[in-house]
Amino acid sequence: MNVFNKTFALETKKQFQIIDITKEVLDALKQSKVKNGQIAIFCPHTTASVRINHFEPLLLQDVMKLMYRLAPIENNYAHDFFEIRTEIQAGERSNGHAHIKAFLLGSSETIPVMEGKPVLGFRQSVFFIELDGGRTRRFVVSVLGE
Amino acid sequence: MNVFNKTFALETKKQFQIIDITKEVLDALKQSKVKNGQIAIFCPHTTASVRINHFEPLLLQDVMKLMYRLAPIENNYAHDFFEIRTEIQAGERSNGHAHIKAFLLGSSETIPVMEGKPVLGFRQSVFFIELDGGRTRRFVVSVLGE
Amino acid sequence: MNVFNKTFALETKKQFQIIDITKEVLDALKQSKVKNGQIAIFCPHTTASVRINHFEPLLLQDVMKLMYRLAPIENNYAHDFFEIRTEIQAGERSNGHAHIKAFLLGSSETIPVMEGKPVLGFRQSVFFIELDGGRTRRFVVSVLGE
């Protein structure tokens, strides 16, 4: 049984940005030498997320539009008053909306591995979802199996 | 340590359909002979999802109503124009709304296994959630443990 | 390879309550003696959830406000009529809204473990999210690795 964890860094450039990280997931799987098992992808940030869907630019616009509709940036978030009080000297932004979106989208996904490949469907890509960029971000790919 | 992955096929009949797949999860666990470990359930489609909740038909109606409220089928989705341009000859549908719903609901859940049983609560069932049916679909049950 | 599963109990006091369970996750990891692997956190209830974000009281208010906006308690849920018919003698509540919220938030998250620590970010806490309290609740922490 093998255990293989790898941390990847990335730079985001926009406030809301959906980045295809399928290649990094495949690279980690290859390095792990696991043929049967599971891959967990984890986002170690509170204003970003991990999801799996179709990498189609117009669809990604639709997703952004929905998320801004569910958690509008112009709403008042109590969290932003907390940050103004305590952290403005550290250069923090008003990012209540981004935390809320991360709550809805979640921090991890797990993909089974069969015959050395993740069982991703024909149109599935793994996404890192930036909700409060641009920033330096990380994600972790964790492979368990044999 | 055992690794056991199994792919199941199913036919959906409606545009939005919530199907109880708990029996298939239990079957895979039994075949794996794992007594302590984890089960991951994965949906390899971009317009379907996996979730765990109460199999109660009126509740499932409530869930459908909510998801149609969050991502109405009559809204304009940029993705649908992409598909019209590129894929209409392949018989693709306007399914922007379904991708959006899948983003919100997610592609995987992980259930611990203790004493040969998933630790599902009294009223928990595992669901395959069709968001753009009817279609031929698959899901993967992946068991790791000893 | 080690497998270590542990069930924790907790008492919730409010209808909607977000409880930091990071300490319990760390305790289970310590007991497991796993240095590299994965932790799955699972909620075995249909009106509660598990999520990971920033433990900041004003932010948690924002999350509650959003979830009540998405699934208002004063809406009519078909599920509540089902419960009135079949379960009122058992003291069941009208909790359609809480099942709906649990569908959106999900039942599990998976965190990689490296060098004996979960790879949680600086501000990430693991939350048990009560959506229909107060009740006696449980959650399961499942560690796999070496």
Coordinates of N, CA, C and O in Angstrom, one line a residue, chain B residues 11-121:
Chain B
E11 N -29.8 3.4 -15.7 CA -30.5 4.2 -16.7 C -31.4 5.2 -16.0 O -32.2 4.8 -15.1
T12 N -31.3 6.5 -16.3 CA -32.2 7.4 -15.7 C -33.3 7.7 -16.7 O -33.1 7.5 -17.9
K13 N -34.4 8.2 -16.2 CA -35.6 8.3 -17.1 C -36.1 9.8 -17.1 O -36.8 10.2 -18.0
K14 N -35.8 10.6 -16.1 CA -36.3 11.9 -16.0 C -35.2 12.9 -16.1 O -34.0 12.6 -15.8
Q15 N -35.6 14.2 -16.3 CA -34.5 15.3 -16.4 C -33.8 15.4 -15.0 O -32.6 15.4 -14.9
F16 N -34.6 15.4 -13.9 CA -34.1 15.5 -12.6 C -34.6 14.3 -11.8 O -35.8 14.1 -11.7
Q17 N -33.7 13.4 -11.4 CA -34.1 12.2 -10.8 C -33.1 11.8 -9.7 O -31.9 11.8 -9.9
I18 N -33.6 11.5 -8.5 CA -32.8 11.2 -7.3 C -32.9 9.7 -7.1 O -34.1 9.3 -6.7
I19 N -31.9 8.9 -7.2 CA -31.9 7.5 -7.2 C -31.2 6.9 -6.0 O -30.0 7.3 -5.8
D20 N -31.8 6.1 -5.2 CA -31.2 5.5 -4.1 C -30.2 4.4 -4.5 O -30.6 3.4 -5.1
I21 N -28.9 4.6 -4.3 CA -27.9 3.6 -4.6 C -27.2 2.9 -3.4 O -26.2 2.4 -3.5
T22 N -27.9 3.0 -2.3 CA -27.4 2.4 -1.0 C -27.1 0.9 -1.2 O -26.1 0.4 -0.7
K23 N -28.0 0.2 -1.9 CA -27.8 -1.2 -2.0 C -26.5 -1.5 -2.8 O -25.8 -2.4 -2.4
E24 N -26.3 -0.8 -3.8 CA -25.0 -1.0 -4.6 C -23.8 -0.7 -3.7 O -22.8 -1.4 -3.8
V25 N -23.9 0.3 -2.9 CA -22.7 0.6 -2.0 C -22.5 -0.5 -1.1 O -21.4 -1.0 -0.9
L26 N -23.6 -1.1 -0.5 CA -23.5 -2.2 0.4 C -22.9 -3.4 -0.3 O -22.1 -4.2 0.3
D27 N -23.4 -3.7 -1.5 CA -22.9 -4.8 -2.3 C -21.4 -4.7 -2.5 O -20.6 -5.7 -2.4
A28 N -20.9 -3.5 -2.9 CA -19.5 -3.4 -3.2 C -18.7 -3.6 -1.9 O -17.6 -4.2 -1.9
L29 N -19.2 -3.1 -0.8 CA -18.5 -3.2 0.5 C -18.4 -4.7 0.9 O -17.3 -5.2 1.3
K30 N -19.5 -5.4 0.6 CA -19.5 -6.9 0.9 C -18.4 -7.6 0.1 O -17.6 -8.4 0.6
Q31 N -18.4 -7.3 -1.2 CA -17.4 -7.9 -2.1 C -16.0 -7.6 -1.7 O -15.1 -8.4 -1.9
S32 N -15.8 -6.4 -1.1 CA -14.4 -5.9 -0.8 C -13.9 -6.7 0.4 O -12.6 -6.7 0.6
K33 N -14.7 -7.3 1.2 CA -14.4 -7.9 2.5 C -13.7 -7.0 3.5 O -13.1 -7.4 4.5
V34 N -13.8 -5.6 3.3 CA -13.3 -4.7 4.2 C -14.2 -4.5 5.4 O -15.4 -4.4 5.3
K35 N -13.5 -4.6 6.6 CA -14.2 -4.4 7.9 C -14.1 -3.0 8.5 O -14.9 -2.5 9.2
N36 N -12.9 -2.4 8.3 CA -12.6 -1.1 8.8 C -11.9 -0.3 7.7 O -10.9 -0.8 7.2
G37 N -12.4 0.9 7.4 CA -11.8 1.7 6.3 C -12.8 2.8 5.8 O -13.5 3.4 6.7
Q38 N -12.8 3.0 4.5 CA -13.6 4.1 4.0 C -14.1 3.7 2.6 O -13.5 2.9 1.9
I39 N -15.3 4.2 2.3 CA -15.9 4.0 1.0 C -16.1 5.4 0.4 O -16.7 6.3 1.0
A40 N -15.5 5.6 -0.8 CA -15.8 6.8 -1.6 C -16.8 6.5 -2.7 O -16.6 5.4 -3.4
I41 N -17.8 7.3 -2.9 CA -18.7 7.2 -4.0 C -18.5 8.3 -4.9 O -18.5 9.5 -4.5
F42 N -18.3 8.0 -6.2 CA -17.9 9.1 -7.2 C -18.8 9.1 -8.4 O -19.1 8.0 -8.9
C43 N -19.2 10.3 -8.8 CA -20.0 10.5 -10.0 C -19.1 10.9 -11.2 O -18.6 12.1 -11.1
P44 N -18.9 10.1 -12.2 CA -18.0 10.5 -13.3 C -18.7 11.3 -14.4 O -18.4 11.1 -15.6
H45 N -19.7 12.1 -14.1 CA -20.4 12.9 -15.1 C -20.4 14.4 -14.7 O -20.4 14.7 -13.5
T46 N -20.6 15.3 -15.6 CA -20.6 16.7 -15.3 C -22.0 17.3 -15.2 O -22.1 18.5 -14.9
T47 N -23.0 16.5 -15.4 CA -24.4 17.0 -15.1 C -25.1 15.9 -14.3 O -26.3 15.7 -14.5
A48 N -24.4 15.4 -13.3 CA -25.0 14.5 -12.3 C -24.2 14.7 -11.0 O -23.1 15.3 -11.0
S49 N -24.6 14.1 -9.9 CA -24.0 14.3 -8.6 C -24.2 13.2 -7.7 O -25.0 12.3 -8.0
V50 N -23.5 13.1 -6.6 CA -23.7 12.2 -5.5 C -23.9 12.9 -4.2 O -23.1 13.8 -3.9
R51 N -25.0 12.5 -3.5 CA -25.2 13.1 -2.2 C -25.8 12.1 -1.3 O -26.3 11.0 -1.7
I52 N -25.9 12.4 0.0 CA -26.4 11.5 1.1 C -27.5 12.2 1.8 O -27.3 13.3 2.4
N53 N -28.7 11.6 1.9 CA -29.8 12.2 2.7 C -30.9 11.2 2.9 O -30.7 10.0 2.7
H54 N -32.1 11.7 3.3 CA -33.2 10.9 3.6 C -34.0 10.5 2.3 O -34.4 11.4 1.6
F55 N -34.2 9.2 2.1 CA -35.1 8.8 0.9 C -36.5 9.0 1.3 O -37.1 8.0 1.8
E56 N -37.1 10.1 1.0 CA -38.5 10.4 1.3 C -39.0 11.2 0.1 O -38.5 12.3 -0.1
P57 N -39.9 10.6 -0.6 CA -40.3 11.2 -1.9 C -40.7 12.6 -1.9 O -40.3 13.4 -2.8
L58 N -41.4 13.1 -0.9 CA -41.8 14.5 -0.8 C -40.6 15.4 -0.6 O -40.5 16.5 -1.2
L59 N -39.7 14.9 0.2 CA -38.4 15.7 0.4 C -37.7 15.8 -0.9 O -37.1 16.9 -1.2
L60 N -37.6 14.7 -1.6 CA -36.9 14.8 -2.9 C -37.5 15.8 -3.9 O -36.8 16.5 -4.6
Q61 N -38.8 16.0 -3.8 CA -39.5 17.0 -4.6 C -39.0 18.4 -4.1 O -38.8 19.3 -4.9
D62 N -38.9 18.6 -2.8 CA -38.5 19.8 -2.2 C -37.0 20.2 -2.7 O -36.7 21.3 -3.1
V63 N -36.2 19.1 -2.8 CA -34.8 19.4 -3.2 C -34.8 19.8 -4.7 O -34.1 20.7 -5.1
M64 N -35.6 19.1 -5.5 CA -35.7 19.5 -6.9 C -36.2 20.9 -7.1 O -35.6 21.7 -7.9
K65 N -37.2 21.3 -6.4 CA -37.8 22.6 -6.4 C -36.7 23.7 -6.1 O -36.6 24.7 -6.8
L66 N -35.9 23.4 -5.0 CA -34.8 24.3 -4.7 C -33.8 24.4 -5.8 O -33.4 25.5 -6.1
M67 N -33.4 23.3 -6.3 CA -32.3 23.3 -7.3 C -32.8 24.1 -8.6 O -32.0 24.8 -9.2
Y68 N -34.1 23.9 -9.0 CA -34.6 24.6 -10.1 C -34.7 26.1 -9.8 O -34.6 27.0 -10.7
R69 N -35.0 26.4 -8.5 CA -35.0 27.9 -8.1 C -33.6 28.5 -8.2 O -33.5 29.6 -8.7
L70 N -32.6 27.7 -7.7 CA -31.2 28.3 -7.8 C -30.7 28.4 -9.2 O -30.0 29.3 -9.5
A71 N -31.0 27.4 -10.0 CA -30.5 27.4 -11.4 C -31.7 27.1 -12.4 O -31.8 26.0 -12.9
P72 N -32.5 28.1 -12.6 CA -33.7 27.9 -13.4 C -33.4 27.5 -14.8 O -32.4 28.0 -15.4
I73 N -34.2 26.6 -15.3 CA -33.9 26.0 -16.6 C -34.2 27.1 -17.7 O -33.7 27.0 -18.8
E74 N -35.1 28.1 -17.4 CA -35.4 29.1 -18.4 C -34.4 30.3 -18.4 O -34.6 31.1 -19.3
N75 N -33.5 30.3 -17.5 CA -32.4 31.4 -17.6 C -31.6 31.2 -18.9 O -31.5 30.1 -19.4
N76 N -30.9 32.2 -19.2 CA -29.9 32.1 -20.3 C -28.6 31.7 -19.8 O -28.0 32.4 -18.9
Y77 N -28.0 30.6 -20.2 CA -26.7 30.2 -19.8 C -25.8 30.3 -21.0 O -26.1 29.8 -22.1
A78 N -24.6 31.0 -20.8 CA -23.7 31.1 -21.9 C -23.3 29.8 -22.5 O -23.1 29.6 -23.7
H79 N -23.1 28.8 -21.6 CA -22.8 27.4 -22.1 C -23.7 26.9 -23.2 O -23.2 26.2 -24.0
D80 N -25.0 27.2 -23.1 CA -25.9 26.7 -24.1 C -25.6 27.2 -25.5 O -25.8 26.6 -26.5
F81 N -25.1 28.5 -25.5 CA -24.7 29.0 -26.8 C -23.5 28.3 -27.4 O -23.4 28.1 -28.6
F82 N -22.6 28.0 -26.5 CA -21.4 27.2 -26.9 C -21.8 25.9 -27.5 O -21.3 25.5 -28.5
E83 N -22.7 25.3 -26.8 CA -23.1 23.9 -27.3 C -23.9 24.0 -28.6 O -23.8 23.2 -29.4
I84 N -24.7 25.1 -28.7 CA -25.4 25.3 -30.0 C -24.4 25.4 -31.1 O -24.5 24.8 -32.2
R85 N -23.4 26.2 -30.9 CA -22.4 26.4 -31.9 C -21.6 25.1 -32.3 O -21.4 24.9 -33.4
T86 N -21.2 24.4 -31.3 CA -20.2 23.3 -31.5 C -20.8 21.9 -31.5 O -20.2 21.0 -32.1
E87 N -21.9 21.7 -30.9 CA -22.2 20.3 -30.6 C -23.7 19.9 -31.0 O -24.1 18.8 -30.7
I88 N -24.4 20.8 -31.7 CA -25.8 20.5 -31.9 C -25.9 19.3 -32.8 O -26.9 18.6 -32.7
Q89 N -24.9 19.2 -33.7 CA -25.0 18.0 -34.6 C -24.9 16.7 -33.9 O -25.3 15.7 -34.4
A90 N -24.3 16.8 -32.7 CA -24.1 15.5 -31.9 C -25.3 15.3 -31.0 O -25.3 14.4 -30.2
G91 N -26.4 16.2 -31.2 CA -27.6 15.9 -30.4 C -27.5 16.4 -29.0 O -28.3 16.0 -28.1
E92 N -26.6 17.3 -28.7 CA -26.5 17.9 -27.3 C -27.7 18.7 -27.0 O -28.3 19.4 -27.8
R93 N -28.0 18.7 -25.7 CA -29.1 19.5 -25.2 C -28.6 20.8 -24.6 O -27.4 20.9 -24.2
S94 N -29.5 21.8 -24.3 CA -29.1 23.0 -23.6 C -29.1 22.6 -22.1 O -30.2 22.6 -21.5
N95 N -28.0 22.3 -21.6 CA -27.9 21.8 -20.2 C -27.0 22.6 -19.3 O -26.6 22.1 -18.3
G96 N -26.9 23.9 -19.6 CA -26.1 24.8 -18.7 C -26.7 24.7 -17.3 O -25.9 24.6 -16.3
H97 N -28.0 24.7 -17.1 CA -28.6 24.7 -15.8 C -28.1 23.4 -15.0 O -27.9 23.4 -13.8
A98 N -27.9 22.3 -15.7 CA -27.6 21.0 -15.1 C -26.1 21.0 -14.6 O -25.8 20.5 -13.5
H99 N -25.2 21.6 -15.4 CA -23.8 21.7 -15.0 C -23.7 22.6 -13.7 O -23.0 22.2 -12.8
I100 N -24.5 23.7 -13.7 CA -24.5 24.6 -12.5 C -25.0 23.8 -11.3 O -24.4 24.0 -10.2
K101 N -26.0 23.1 -11.4 CA -26.5 22.3 -10.3 C -25.5 21.3 -9.8 O -25.3 21.1 -8.6
A102 N -24.7 20.7 -10.7 CA -23.7 19.7 -10.3 C -22.6 20.4 -9.6 O -22.0 19.8 -8.7
F103 N -22.2 21.6 -10.0 CA -21.2 22.4 -9.3 C -21.6 22.6 -7.8 O -20.8 22.4 -6.9
L104 N -22.9 22.9 -7.6 CA -23.3 23.2 -6.3 C -23.3 21.9 -5.4 O -23.0 21.9 -4.2
L105 N -23.7 20.8 -6.0 CA -23.9 19.6 -5.3 C -22.7 18.7 -5.1 O -22.5 18.0 -4.1
G106 N -21.7 18.8 -6.0 CA -20.5 18.0 -5.9 C -20.5 16.6 -6.4 O -21.5 16.1 -6.7
S107 N -19.3 16.1 -6.6 CA -19.1 14.8 -7.3 C -18.8 13.6 -6.4 O -18.8 12.5 -6.9
S108 N -18.5 13.8 -5.1 CA -18.1 12.6 -4.3 C -18.5 12.8 -2.9 O -18.7 13.9 -2.4
E109 N -18.7 11.7 -2.2 CA -18.8 11.6 -0.7 C -18.0 10.5 -0.2 O -17.9 9.5 -0.9
T110 N -17.5 10.6 1.0 CA -16.7 9.5 1.6 C -17.4 9.1 2.9 O -17.6 9.9 3.8
I111 N -17.6 7.8 3.1 CA -18.3 7.2 4.3 C -17.3 6.3 5.0 O -16.8 5.3 4.4
P112 N -17.0 6.5 6.3 CA -16.2 5.5 7.0 C -16.9 4.1 7.1 O -18.2 4.1 7.1
V113 N -16.1 3.1 7.3 CA -16.6 1.7 7.5 C -16.1 1.2 8.8 O -14.9 1.2 9.1
M114 N -17.1 0.8 9.7 CA -16.7 0.2 11.0 C -17.4 -1.2 11.1 O -18.6 -1.3 10.9
E115 N -16.7 -2.2 11.6 CA -17.3 -3.5 11.8 C -18.0 -4.0 10.6 O -19.1 -4.6 10.7
G116 N -17.5 -3.8 9.4 CA -18.1 -4.3 8.2 C -19.3 -3.5 7.6 O -19.9 -3.9 6.7
K117 N -19.6 -2.4 8.3 CA -20.7 -1.6 7.8 C -20.4 -0.1 7.6 O -19.6 0.5 8.4
P118 N -21.0 0.5 6.6 CA -20.8 2.0 6.5 C -21.5 2.6 7.7 O -22.6 2.1 8.1
V119 N -20.9 3.7 8.2 CA -21.5 4.4 9.4 C -22.7 5.3 9.0 O -22.8 6.4 9.6
L120 N -23.5 4.9 8.1 CA -24.6 5.7 7.7 C -25.6 5.8 8.8 O -25.9 4.8 9.5
G121 N -26.2 7.0 9.0 CA -27.2 7.2 10.0 C -28.5 6.5 9.7 O -28.7 6.0 8.5

